Amino acid sequence: MYIVKVLVEHPVHSLDTTFDYLCDQQLKVGIRVFIPFGYQKLVGYVESIEKTPLSQEQLEAEAGFQYQYIIDVIDEEPLLNDELQSLAYQMSKMTLSPRIACLQAMLPAQLKPSTNHSVGLKLRRAVQVIADGKAQTVKQQECLDYLKEHPDALIQDIPYTKGLLDRLVKQGFIRYVQKEIYRQPLSLYQKESSQIELTADQKKVVKGIIEHPQRVSLLHGVTGSGKTEVYLALAAYYIENKRTVMMLVPEISLTPMMVEVFKQRFGDQVAILHSRLSQGEKYDEYRRIKKQEVQIVVGARSAVFAPLENIGLIILDEEHDASYKQESKPRYLTSQIAKMRAQYHHGAVVLGSATPSLESYSRALKGVYDLYELKNRINQKPLPKVEIVDMIEETRQRNYSMFSRKMKTRIQETLNRNEQVILLLNKRGYATYIQCADCGEVVKCPHCDVTLTYHKNEHVLKCHYCEYVQSYPQSCAHCGSTHFKSVGFGTQRVEEELAKTFENAKVIRYDVDTTKNKNGHMKLLERFRRKEGNILLGTQMIAKGLDFEDVTFVGVLNADMSLNIPDFRASERTFQLLCQVSGRSGRGVKQGTVIIQTYNPDHYAITCAAQHNYLAFYQQEMLYRQKAKYPPYCHLVSILIQSSQQQRVQIAAKDIKKYLTDHLHHCAILGPAKSMIYKLQDQYRERILIKFIQSDEVFEALQTMNDYYNKKQKGKVNVICDFNPYSQI
């Protein structure tokens, strides 16, 4: 008789404990089982198992409750190895999240402890040779010889008829079998692999990282300096030394070329993990990794949990990107998990970026990380020339267009030379909002405290936070007027204006709306590569990872959009975005140019980006961070209090503030204050920020508070603790 401790599949704090079940056989820790749970049949995750000499009656008499048996066993082998199971436990403590939520974050949907997903093996009929001999006819013998040379060939690939195969089956030479086929993620970029000779600077970086195999290294290289070639050289070295490699990118839709570069160089040794794969593709890629059939995993944030063994190197490209922060349970930071995994495997971590986060760069300057720099583009190509245009001055000159006069001229000149343009506007849709022309009433989302964005293509209003959609209003709900005006502009409206303004413009719009279908982002970029379009218009998705040699002009339509957000990282994000998108220009042999349109032409984030001067921005921004005592001069935790009832949020926020003030004596506690978006998805939200240096007392106090609100007060108020938050919306 065995007592099995099981975590149930629901990732809620009230169920964040193990439940005891009985089983007659020895089970392995980490497998899934079906269990009775009240009146439900749920999936559970075996956390531990203990043999007992007692009978069921003796156990129940001792425990004072009735035991139930496990219904069925789902897995023969554990889903996660010992390292990942231990990591899930650590993550639970670090993020104050239920353990099952951490386990679920590590697995593709088809393997999560859940009853709602099932993807089977992809099987195809194949032919297997089971005997040797001489066939009855010459044609049959030819077919048999072919099958001997191509063992387990799929029927669809055999250049002989089904009738001929059937006759060989009757003679006992072959038999039909079911063969598992891996689903292959689509690759659109087909180029021959070529080994590029590293520059002296690149060789120096590779040598330094290899010679310090268990360190965290920050690779600070300007856009176009060849960071990718450094990654490839490092990956090749570790594979030759029988180690595995993890290559992470912020979002796979932002950097499809990274996947292709690795596939071209390393072929079938590469597995891909990201959200744009089909359920079956994810399932097969995960199983290839687990079976140790690959040496490299390329993927987005969740790929950091890939079940690789003997990891020698973990690379985070564009390490500064906010996409590396998980914004739902468990709220982990990818770089932190990468360091933990590298430490376990005695491997190296490389953080690469043209615009590193202030936290990473300050650690590098202090010697916590090793710092490597690539200050020049490959072959000494010049960085693009950047010009700032003051849109206030354009308005004074009675130019009310979304394009400045210089921007119009530069776009037309570029198109006339048969070169390509990239335009950035970090706002999708047609208009920012719709307003009644008579009373000024703005159409807002009924579930969120935001305006609805007008999408002209579908003639609907959408909320970009909760996905609420409503038809275009016939009349104003406030005054009954039928006159509306659209205010602001998004990528749809810019696309329309480009077609009107430039006769030879062939625009490809690249945003969430146009890339939502499977492989949509790759198909659009391939069209741009083939010059089916000469203007690529997009949101921040186009700012990173794109390398088109004929792009010689980049235009930023509104550089202030990310600058005016009330967030201490607003200036840093603006600088990073402008530097990254500017780096898309002039990556070939031709000189690149950039125009940044702004209403704040003297802001240091914009002027430093125009000068490609990371160090000047870093020094200026660090002065402000030091004065305000924000990271990297402290640690930060955000406490979000939310409820469907406004009064409950206000009461809970005051109570939490008092509790924290009483228990945390060496911390700065800010708030409570209304969140930037006070109502989101029918939840009212207030926020408290804690700045601290030492974390021990903070974790202890927050654990107690978390247990109280998410277990004892469950359903009334939801309290979310987010360590090192990247977003404060």
XYZ file of C-alpha atoms in Angstrom:
729
model
C 0.000 0.000 0.000
C 1.293 3.445 -0.932
C 0.266 6.924 0.185
C 0.557 9.279 -2.799
C 0.661 13.054 -2.299
C -0.949 14.783 -5.289
C -1.258 18.396 -6.469
C -4.592 19.024 -8.203
C -4.710 20.738 -11.585
C -6.353 24.018 -10.495
C -3.685 26.754 -9.946
C -5.421 28.585 -7.093
C -3.938 29.406 -3.704
C -6.711 27.690 -1.740
C -5.729 24.371 -3.356
C -1.979 24.956 -3.145
C -1.325 21.891 -1.044
C -1.035 18.166 -1.621
C -3.923 15.750 -1.125
C -3.351 12.165 0.010
C -4.551 9.213 -2.049
C -3.940 5.482 -1.906
C -2.413 3.318 -4.595
C -1.552 -0.377 -4.763
C 1.510 0.088 -6.994
C 4.753 2.042 -6.865
C 4.438 5.267 -8.897
C 7.096 7.699 -10.070
C 7.231 11.259 -8.815
C 6.255 13.730 -11.542
C 3.685 11.672 -13.443
C 0.023 12.617 -13.942
C -2.827 10.619 -12.461
C -6.619 10.736 -12.526
C -8.048 11.332 -9.048
C -11.502 11.695 -7.504
C -11.923 15.197 -6.062
C -15.311 15.648 -4.461
C -17.790 14.941 -7.244
C -15.209 15.648 -9.939
C -12.629 13.568 -11.732
C -9.480 15.683 -12.013
C -5.912 15.319 -13.156
C -3.272 15.461 -10.447
C 0.502 15.679 -10.371
C 2.345 13.201 -8.140
C 4.642 15.112 -5.809
C 5.742 12.278 -3.506
C 4.962 8.654 -2.662
C 5.474 6.727 0.570
C 5.074 3.031 1.282
C 3.066 2.165 4.384
C 2.594 -1.186 6.178
C -0.867 -0.108 7.384
C -4.123 -1.176 5.781
C -6.692 1.313 4.489
C -8.815 0.820 7.635
C -5.835 1.442 9.921
C -4.841 4.565 7.994
C -8.366 5.961 8.135
C -8.654 5.231 11.854
C -5.353 7.009 12.475
C -6.061 9.986 10.184
C -9.736 10.440 11.066
C -10.928 10.681 7.458
C -11.688 8.365 4.563
C -8.971 7.778 1.953
C -9.719 7.443 -1.752
C -7.795 5.524 -4.398
C -6.144 6.939 -7.496
C -8.422 6.153 -10.447
C -5.830 5.741 -13.197
C -2.235 6.532 -14.178
C -1.709 8.762 -17.251
C 2.078 8.754 -17.720
C 4.636 5.978 -17.577
C 7.543 8.387 -17.117
C 7.754 11.777 -15.335
C 6.991 14.830 -17.474
C 9.741 16.875 -15.835
C 13.194 15.849 -14.688
C 14.454 16.339 -11.125
C 15.997 19.715 -11.974
C 12.748 21.198 -13.306
C 10.684 19.770 -10.459
C 13.051 21.415 -7.979
C 12.972 24.635 -10.019
C 9.161 24.692 -9.873
C 9.322 24.539 -6.092
C 11.830 27.423 -5.996
C 9.705 29.481 -8.407
C 6.681 28.987 -6.211
C 8.572 30.492 -3.275
C 10.103 33.316 -5.333
C 6.885 34.446 -7.011
C 4.369 33.528 -4.260
C 2.515 31.401 -6.805
C 0.821 27.998 -6.429
C 3.193 25.136 -7.182
C 0.889 23.686 -9.831
C 0.989 27.057 -11.675
C 4.775 26.779 -11.858
C 4.568 23.218 -13.175
C 2.009 24.272 -15.763
C 4.255 27.135 -16.931
C 6.960 24.587 -17.755
C 4.874 22.330 -19.966
C 3.177 22.753 -23.360
C -0.604 22.750 -23.126
C -0.878 19.145 -24.294
C 1.191 17.921 -21.323
C -0.054 20.194 -18.564
C -1.816 18.563 -15.628
C -5.230 19.248 -17.151
C -8.124 17.284 -18.578
C -8.799 19.780 -21.333
C -6.008 19.049 -23.805
C -5.226 16.012 -25.851
C -2.970 15.754 -28.867
C -2.050 12.360 -30.180
C 0.893 11.045 -32.100
C 0.954 11.726 -35.819
C 1.053 8.266 -37.427
C 1.515 7.301 -41.072
C 1.545 3.873 -42.765
C 5.034 2.675 -43.548
C 6.638 -0.454 -44.983
C 9.031 -2.673 -43.074
C 11.155 -5.434 -44.654
C 10.832 -8.614 -42.551
C 12.443 -11.263 -44.754
C 15.064 -11.646 -47.471
C 14.768 -13.654 -50.640
C 13.912 -13.476 -54.310
C 10.624 -11.985 -55.424
C 8.460 -13.535 -58.152
C 9.028 -10.854 -60.795
C 11.780 -8.438 -61.782
C 9.599 -5.427 -60.892
C 8.818 -6.888 -57.474
C 12.521 -7.510 -56.893
C 13.313 -3.882 -57.824
C 10.733 -2.723 -55.304
C 12.085 -5.047 -52.618
C 15.654 -3.848 -53.219
C 14.438 -0.239 -52.925
C 12.732 -0.999 -49.620
C 15.889 -2.593 -48.247
C 17.780 0.620 -49.034
C 15.000 2.773 -47.484
C 13.971 1.075 -44.228
C 10.615 2.101 -42.733
C 9.765 4.168 -45.833
C 6.365 5.842 -45.802
C 3.932 4.429 -48.367
C 3.375 7.937 -49.741
C 7.122 8.250 -50.494
C 7.597 4.882 -52.204
C 7.787 5.164 -56.030
C 5.902 1.892 -56.564
C 2.205 1.069 -56.712
C 0.110 -0.138 -53.808
C -0.711 -3.317 -55.739
C 2.977 -4.169 -56.088
C 3.490 -3.691 -52.334
C 0.467 -5.888 -51.551
C 1.995 -8.736 -53.564
C 5.243 -8.468 -51.574
C 3.182 -8.615 -48.371
C 1.531 -11.864 -49.538
C 4.951 -13.360 -50.289
C 6.053 -12.551 -46.698
C 8.838 -10.098 -47.588
C 7.319 -6.953 -46.072
C 4.594 -5.820 -43.733
C 2.692 -2.579 -43.145
C 3.381 -0.741 -39.876
C 2.354 2.545 -38.261
C 5.234 5.002 -38.069
C 5.289 8.129 -35.931
C 6.010 11.330 -37.869
C 7.087 14.553 -36.190
C 5.149 17.629 -37.218
C 7.669 20.091 -38.642
C 7.205 23.826 -37.969
C 7.000 25.762 -41.227
C 10.170 27.405 -42.514
C 9.766 30.104 -45.134
C 13.305 31.361 -45.476
C 15.307 28.860 -47.474
C 18.922 29.962 -47.747
C 22.085 27.929 -47.856
C 24.103 27.852 -44.679
C 27.365 29.736 -44.905
C 30.149 29.946 -42.368
C 31.070 33.615 -41.942
C 34.580 34.533 -40.821
C 34.388 36.331 -37.488
C 35.946 39.762 -37.093
C 38.743 40.326 -34.604
C 36.280 41.907 -32.144
C 33.854 38.990 -32.457
C 36.646 36.445 -31.929
C 37.705 38.307 -28.799
C 34.165 38.116 -27.397
C 33.805 34.398 -28.206
C 37.209 33.609 -26.671
C 36.411 35.551 -23.486
C 33.053 33.847 -22.933
C 34.477 30.371 -23.586
C 37.313 30.972 -21.131
C 34.822 31.859 -18.360
C 32.374 28.969 -18.727
C 30.284 29.508 -15.588
C 29.800 33.269 -15.725
C 27.002 35.602 -16.782
C 28.189 37.765 -19.683
C 26.609 40.927 -21.065
C 27.236 41.396 -24.788
C 26.626 45.059 -25.599
C 26.831 45.448 -29.370
C 25.410 48.199 -31.576
C 22.760 47.177 -34.100
C 24.411 45.395 -37.020
C 27.588 44.571 -35.087
C 27.204 40.815 -35.601
C 25.896 39.576 -32.249
C 24.104 36.724 -34.034
C 27.371 35.399 -35.470
C 28.815 35.419 -31.955
C 25.824 33.376 -30.775
C 26.323 30.877 -33.611
C 30.050 30.513 -32.922
C 29.412 29.933 -29.219
C 26.656 27.423 -29.976
C 28.948 25.504 -32.340
C 31.687 25.358 -29.684
C 29.384 23.963 -26.983
C 27.799 21.412 -29.320
C 31.252 20.178 -30.347
C 31.949 19.700 -26.639
C 28.792 17.583 -26.178
C 26.825 20.312 -24.373
C 23.371 21.637 -25.274
C 22.399 25.227 -26.059
C 19.333 27.347 -25.381
C 18.741 30.385 -27.634
C 15.973 32.666 -26.356
C 14.352 35.597 -28.144
C 11.753 38.003 -26.672
C 8.883 37.050 -28.989
C 9.193 34.681 -31.903
C 7.079 37.011 -34.065
C 9.670 39.756 -33.561
C 12.702 37.671 -34.516
C 11.741 34.950 -37.025
C 15.106 35.320 -38.716
C 16.935 34.074 -35.608
C 15.096 30.784 -35.872
C 15.983 30.474 -39.534
C 19.668 31.316 -39.019
C 20.015 28.537 -36.444
C 18.057 26.075 -38.599
C 20.297 26.863 -41.574
C 23.495 26.418 -39.553
C 22.527 23.416 -37.399
C 19.618 21.789 -39.259
C 17.786 18.981 -37.453
C 19.763 19.580 -34.275
C 17.426 22.530 -33.591
C 14.028 22.371 -31.910
C 11.659 25.348 -31.864
C 9.315 26.276 -29.020
C 6.968 29.250 -29.236
C 3.292 30.198 -29.088
C 2.781 30.367 -32.871
C 3.285 26.613 -33.329
C 0.233 24.404 -33.619
C -0.651 22.217 -30.645
C 0.699 19.156 -32.450
C 3.955 20.888 -33.415
C 4.557 21.969 -29.807
C 3.847 18.450 -28.614
C 6.305 16.892 -31.070
C 9.062 19.472 -30.528
C 8.819 19.025 -26.753
C 9.087 15.257 -27.086
C 12.110 15.576 -29.400
C 13.835 17.644 -26.714
C 12.899 15.227 -23.958
C 14.205 12.271 -25.967
C 17.512 14.156 -26.388
C 17.193 14.111 -30.182
C 18.246 17.792 -30.449
C 21.143 19.864 -29.115
C 19.700 23.374 -29.501
C 16.372 24.876 -28.484
C 15.341 28.189 -30.024
C 12.277 29.823 -28.573
C 10.531 32.579 -26.718
C 10.193 33.114 -22.962
C 8.691 29.743 -21.982
C 11.453 27.857 -23.828
C 13.666 28.547 -20.809
C 11.901 25.524 -19.266
C 12.786 23.164 -22.134
C 13.830 19.762 -20.661
C 17.375 19.953 -22.027
C 20.077 17.994 -20.268
C 23.711 19.039 -19.814
C 23.110 22.695 -20.725
C 26.352 24.473 -21.551
C 25.022 27.828 -22.775
C 21.862 29.927 -22.437
C 21.590 33.036 -24.626
C 18.990 35.785 -24.166
C 18.934 37.997 -27.237
C 17.472 41.513 -26.741
C 17.788 40.860 -23.015
C 16.217 44.230 -22.141
C 12.855 43.382 -23.702
C 9.800 43.473 -21.432
C 8.495 40.279 -23.084
C 10.956 38.323 -20.941
C 8.758 39.132 -17.922
C 5.786 36.823 -17.449
C 2.745 38.971 -16.612
C 0.516 36.171 -15.287
C 1.068 33.492 -12.638
C 3.842 32.667 -12.026
C 5.330 36.148 -12.629
C 8.901 35.091 -13.307
C 11.755 36.935 -14.984
C 13.323 34.798 -17.716
C 16.893 35.936 -17.050
C 16.543 34.897 -13.407
C 15.345 31.408 -14.391
C 18.120 31.147 -16.994
C 20.754 31.894 -14.354
C 19.287 29.261 -12.034
C 19.327 26.615 -14.769
C 22.855 27.539 -15.862
C 24.062 27.308 -12.269
C 22.558 23.825 -11.943
C 24.311 22.650 -15.145
C 27.528 24.647 -14.553
C 26.857 26.515 -17.787
C 27.250 30.047 -19.109
C 24.626 32.749 -19.653
C 24.982 35.401 -22.363
C 22.725 38.466 -22.291
C 22.860 40.302 -25.611
C 21.490 43.713 -26.574
C 22.281 46.958 -28.363
C 20.449 48.723 -25.531
C 20.894 46.683 -22.321
C 18.606 47.272 -19.382
C 20.026 49.655 -16.792
C 20.024 46.846 -14.237
C 22.158 44.582 -16.451
C 24.601 47.284 -17.507
C 25.115 48.489 -13.945
C 25.845 44.909 -12.839
C 28.360 44.603 -15.667
C 30.119 47.829 -14.659
C 30.323 46.548 -11.077
C 31.860 43.263 -12.227
C 28.877 41.101 -11.291
C 28.606 40.258 -15.010
C 31.436 40.065 -17.539
C 31.085 42.917 -20.047
C 31.881 42.485 -23.747
C 31.292 45.241 -26.293
C 31.003 45.399 -30.075
C 31.137 49.128 -30.758
C 31.142 49.034 -34.561
C 29.018 47.493 -37.282
C 30.383 44.657 -39.386
C 33.007 45.790 -41.933
C 32.992 49.258 -40.376
C 29.600 50.098 -41.921
C 28.399 53.456 -40.565
C 25.396 53.675 -38.282
C 22.407 55.431 -39.888
C 22.175 59.205 -39.822
C 19.325 60.217 -37.531
C 17.400 63.489 -37.733
C 14.861 64.777 -35.200
C 11.824 66.692 -36.494
C 9.900 68.976 -34.123
C 6.210 68.404 -34.869
C 5.225 71.564 -32.962
C 7.185 73.554 -35.541
C 5.452 71.600 -38.321
C 2.087 72.655 -36.878
C 3.244 76.278 -36.755
C 4.045 75.958 -40.447
C 0.427 74.762 -40.930
C 1.387 71.207 -41.755
C -1.292 69.186 -39.952
C -0.413 65.907 -41.678
C 0.856 62.883 -39.768
C 3.983 63.156 -41.964
C 6.442 66.032 -41.614
C 7.631 67.678 -44.819
C 11.080 66.070 -44.457
C 9.510 62.683 -43.841
C 7.431 62.945 -47.030
C 10.448 63.964 -49.085
C 12.655 61.200 -47.681
C 10.044 58.475 -48.233
C 9.474 59.527 -51.836
C 13.204 59.707 -52.576
C 13.706 56.222 -51.136
C 10.876 54.738 -53.197
C 12.160 56.449 -56.348
C 15.531 54.724 -55.826
C 13.704 51.384 -55.644
C 14.785 50.996 -52.012
C 12.635 50.094 -49.013
C 11.165 51.967 -46.057
C 10.236 50.922 -42.519
C 7.774 53.110 -40.607
C 7.073 52.715 -36.883
C 3.850 53.715 -35.156
C 3.220 51.894 -31.901
C -0.571 52.130 -32.161
C -2.747 49.725 -34.112
C -6.245 50.357 -35.409
C -7.535 53.329 -37.437
C -8.320 55.987 -34.820
C -7.423 56.209 -31.125
C -11.059 56.862 -30.198
C -14.433 58.039 -31.501
C -15.974 61.249 -30.113
C -19.416 62.798 -30.469
C -19.004 65.996 -32.519
C -21.829 67.769 -30.647
C -21.413 66.959 -26.928
C -17.815 65.625 -26.866
C -18.767 62.248 -25.349
C -16.108 59.554 -25.954
C -17.052 55.917 -26.577
C -15.452 53.803 -23.832
C -15.197 50.107 -23.039
C -17.938 48.994 -20.613
C -15.488 46.596 -18.944
C -12.299 48.707 -18.840
C -11.502 52.317 -18.038
C -10.200 52.986 -21.572
C -11.518 54.339 -24.857
C -12.420 51.959 -27.662
C -10.162 51.995 -30.724
C -11.789 52.334 -34.126
C -10.897 49.626 -36.665
C -12.060 50.855 -40.054
C -11.500 47.616 -41.982
C -14.151 45.875 -39.892
C -16.040 49.097 -39.037
C -16.073 48.199 -35.336
C -14.749 49.580 -32.044
C -12.378 47.349 -30.062
C -10.869 47.316 -26.592
C -7.203 46.332 -26.837
C -7.182 45.117 -23.223
C -10.209 42.808 -22.896
C -10.967 42.239 -26.616
C -14.497 43.658 -26.237
C -15.951 44.531 -29.658
C -18.979 46.635 -30.557
C -20.368 47.903 -33.847
C -19.876 51.530 -34.867
C -22.537 53.579 -33.002
C -25.515 54.924 -34.933
C -26.089 57.719 -32.419
C -24.523 59.187 -29.284
C -25.697 57.451 -26.111
C -25.408 60.786 -24.256
C -27.118 63.327 -26.542
C -28.532 61.327 -29.445
C -26.403 63.052 -32.085
C -25.448 61.099 -35.188
C -22.272 63.091 -35.814
C -18.989 61.471 -34.772
C -15.362 62.325 -35.394
C -12.336 60.079 -35.139
C -9.414 61.342 -33.062
C -5.805 60.198 -33.327
C -4.416 57.670 -35.759
C -3.188 54.105 -35.812
C -1.476 51.844 -38.332
C -4.660 51.311 -40.389
C -5.076 55.055 -40.979
C -1.380 55.538 -41.774
C -1.640 52.704 -44.313
C -4.526 54.555 -45.963
C -2.628 57.873 -45.971
C 0.480 56.288 -47.477
C -1.550 54.928 -50.388
C -2.995 58.412 -50.997
C 0.260 60.338 -50.581
C 2.747 58.176 -52.506
C 1.715 56.867 -55.902
C 4.228 54.017 -56.034
C 3.747 52.938 -52.400
C 3.158 49.231 -51.821
C 2.443 49.014 -48.100
C 2.684 45.905 -45.937
C 1.106 46.489 -42.528
C 2.709 44.443 -39.751
C 0.829 44.459 -36.446
C -1.183 42.134 -34.222
C -4.205 42.368 -36.542
C -2.325 41.281 -39.682
C -0.115 38.604 -38.078
C -2.673 36.789 -35.921
C -3.009 33.815 -38.282
C -0.555 30.921 -38.138
C 2.806 31.953 -39.627
C 1.273 35.317 -40.520
C 4.336 37.254 -39.387
C 6.722 35.077 -41.406
C 4.630 35.329 -44.561
C 4.458 39.127 -44.398
C 8.199 39.451 -43.855
C 8.901 37.080 -46.731
C 6.691 39.231 -48.974
C 8.735 42.280 -47.943
C 11.963 40.385 -48.582
C 10.768 39.520 -52.105
C 9.990 43.233 -52.615
C 6.265 42.679 -53.018
C 6.079 45.711 -50.733
C 8.366 48.720 -50.460
C 7.010 50.148 -47.181
C 6.799 48.016 -44.030
C 4.503 49.793 -41.580
C 4.212 48.346 -38.114
C 4.109 48.617 -34.357
C 7.051 47.812 -32.072
C 7.043 44.309 -33.610
C 9.229 45.667 -36.442
C 11.831 47.263 -34.169
C 13.989 44.181 -33.546
C 15.605 41.345 -35.401
C 14.762 42.418 -38.963
C 17.626 42.533 -41.453
C 16.750 43.747 -44.957
C 19.679 45.073 -46.960
C 17.527 47.379 -49.129
C 15.946 49.210 -46.184
C 17.700 52.579 -46.274
C 15.109 54.750 -44.525
C 13.320 54.339 -41.201
C 10.677 56.775 -39.997
C 9.250 57.061 -36.479
C 5.867 58.783 -36.656
C 5.305 59.543 -32.967
C 8.276 59.012 -30.669
C 6.371 60.389 -27.658
C 3.822 57.579 -27.459
C 5.886 55.501 -25.015
C 7.484 58.568 -23.402
C 4.296 59.935 -21.853
C 3.354 56.810 -19.901
C 3.562 57.371 -16.096
C 6.166 54.670 -15.515
C 9.721 55.075 -14.218
C 10.935 52.977 -17.174
C 9.231 55.179 -19.812
C 12.406 57.014 -20.859
C 14.409 53.787 -20.983
C 11.796 52.034 -23.126
C 11.592 55.010 -25.500
C 15.367 55.126 -25.916
C 15.541 51.370 -26.513
C 12.702 51.393 -29.040
C 14.180 54.298 -31.020
C 17.681 52.766 -31.071
C 16.375 49.369 -32.091
C 14.162 50.591 -34.938
C 16.868 52.987 -36.154
C 19.180 49.992 -36.425
C 16.955 48.467 -39.132
C 18.229 51.132 -41.573
C 21.370 50.836 -43.674
C 22.271 47.241 -42.813
C 23.386 46.540 -46.392
C 26.017 48.383 -48.419
C 23.959 51.587 -48.717
C 23.945 54.372 -46.121
C 20.869 54.416 -43.915
C 18.896 57.421 -42.677
C 16.291 57.853 -39.955
C 13.749 60.570 -39.108
C 12.198 60.730 -35.639
C 9.037 62.862 -35.345
C 8.429 64.156 -31.827
C 6.846 66.901 -29.739
C 9.748 66.624 -27.255
C 12.828 67.163 -29.452
C 15.073 68.068 -26.504
C 14.283 65.058 -24.310
C 17.478 63.177 -23.494
C 15.975 59.791 -24.417
C 15.348 61.063 -27.949
C 18.565 63.062 -28.412
C 20.729 60.204 -27.113
C 18.954 57.726 -29.396
C 19.571 60.044 -32.367
C 23.282 60.089 -31.483
C 23.421 56.284 -30.884
C 24.891 57.199 -27.501
C 23.942 54.525 -24.986
C 26.471 55.643 -22.367
C 25.172 59.240 -22.292
C 21.614 57.980 -21.838
C 22.711 55.508 -19.154
C 24.475 58.211 -17.136
C 21.554 60.652 -17.349
C 18.887 58.072 -16.544
C 20.903 56.668 -13.621
C 20.975 60.136 -12.032
C 17.177 60.243 -12.033
C 16.906 56.654 -10.778
C 19.314 57.432 -7.935
C 17.404 60.542 -6.855
C 14.059 58.746 -6.949
C 15.499 55.505 -5.468
C 14.264 53.240 -8.250
C 15.959 50.117 -9.670
C 18.839 49.403 -9.952
C 19.264 51.349 -6.678
C 16.664 49.161 -4.972
C 14.458 46.147 -5.514
C 10.807 46.730 -6.297
C 7.653 44.764 -5.679
C 4.221 45.755 -6.912
C 1.109 44.733 -4.987
C -2.028 44.877 -7.110
C -5.324 44.788 -5.226
C -8.369 44.106 -7.371
C -12.031 43.224 -6.982
C -15.290 43.574 -8.872
C -16.496 45.852 -6.049
C -14.832 49.248 -5.794
C -15.349 49.627 -2.043
C -13.702 46.294 -1.271
C -10.584 47.339 -3.189
C -10.338 50.626 -1.280
C -10.757 48.955 2.131
C -8.297 46.153 1.353
C -5.715 48.615 -0.005
C -5.825 50.668 3.218
C -5.595 47.528 5.360
C -2.615 46.216 3.382
C -0.850 49.578 3.612
C -1.271 49.560 7.410
C -0.101 45.942 7.665
C 3.008 46.627 5.578
C 3.828 49.814 7.486
C 3.619 47.903 10.780
C 5.771 44.977 9.607
C 8.304 46.463 7.185
C 10.630 48.903 8.927
C 13.418 49.253 6.364
C 11.344 49.740 3.213
C 9.709 52.605 1.364
C 6.000 51.959 0.825
C 4.245 54.014 -1.877
C 0.470 54.160 -2.259
C -2.129 52.873 -2.349
C -3.067 54.663 -5.559
C -5.370 53.899 -8.440
C -3.742 51.912 -11.212
C -3.103 53.603 -14.550
C -6.183 51.772 -15.817
C -8.418 51.810 -12.755
C -10.994 49.381 -14.128
C -9.786 46.470 -16.240
C -11.956 43.530 -17.298
C -14.613 44.526 -14.721
C -12.045 44.590 -11.917
C -11.281 47.763 -9.941
C -7.578 48.041 -9.209
C -5.296 49.842 -6.770
C -1.562 49.430 -6.428
C 1.080 49.633 -3.691
C 4.818 49.727 -4.437
C 7.513 48.589 -2.012
C 11.143 49.630 -2.458
C 13.621 47.534 -0.516
C 17.253 46.469 -0.326
C 17.109 43.321 1.850
C 14.380 40.884 0.869
C 14.018 38.540 3.870
C 11.435 40.505 5.861
C 9.620 41.495 2.674
C 9.096 37.900 1.524
C 7.910 36.833 4.960
C 5.401 39.678 5.269
C 4.098 39.247 1.726
C 3.707 35.492 2.166
C 1.490 36.040 5.208
C -0.540 38.722 3.413
C -0.802 36.570 0.276
C -2.105 33.571 2.238
C -4.696 35.689 4.025
C -6.236 37.299 0.967
C -5.896 34.473 -1.538
C -6.896 31.636 0.768
C -9.043 32.971 3.599
C -10.573 35.881 1.702
C -10.744 34.089 -1.654
C -13.316 35.474 -4.080
C -13.700 38.837 -2.359
C -10.385 40.530 -3.138
C -7.555 39.301 -5.323
C -4.047 40.365 -4.293
C -1.169 39.925 -6.757
C 2.485 40.335 -5.789
C 4.874 41.031 -8.655
C 8.610 41.149 -7.930
C 10.659 43.357 -10.262
C 7.569 44.447 -12.246
C 8.039 45.560 -15.847
C 4.522 46.943 -16.288
C 2.429 49.061 -13.960
C -0.699 49.335 -16.073
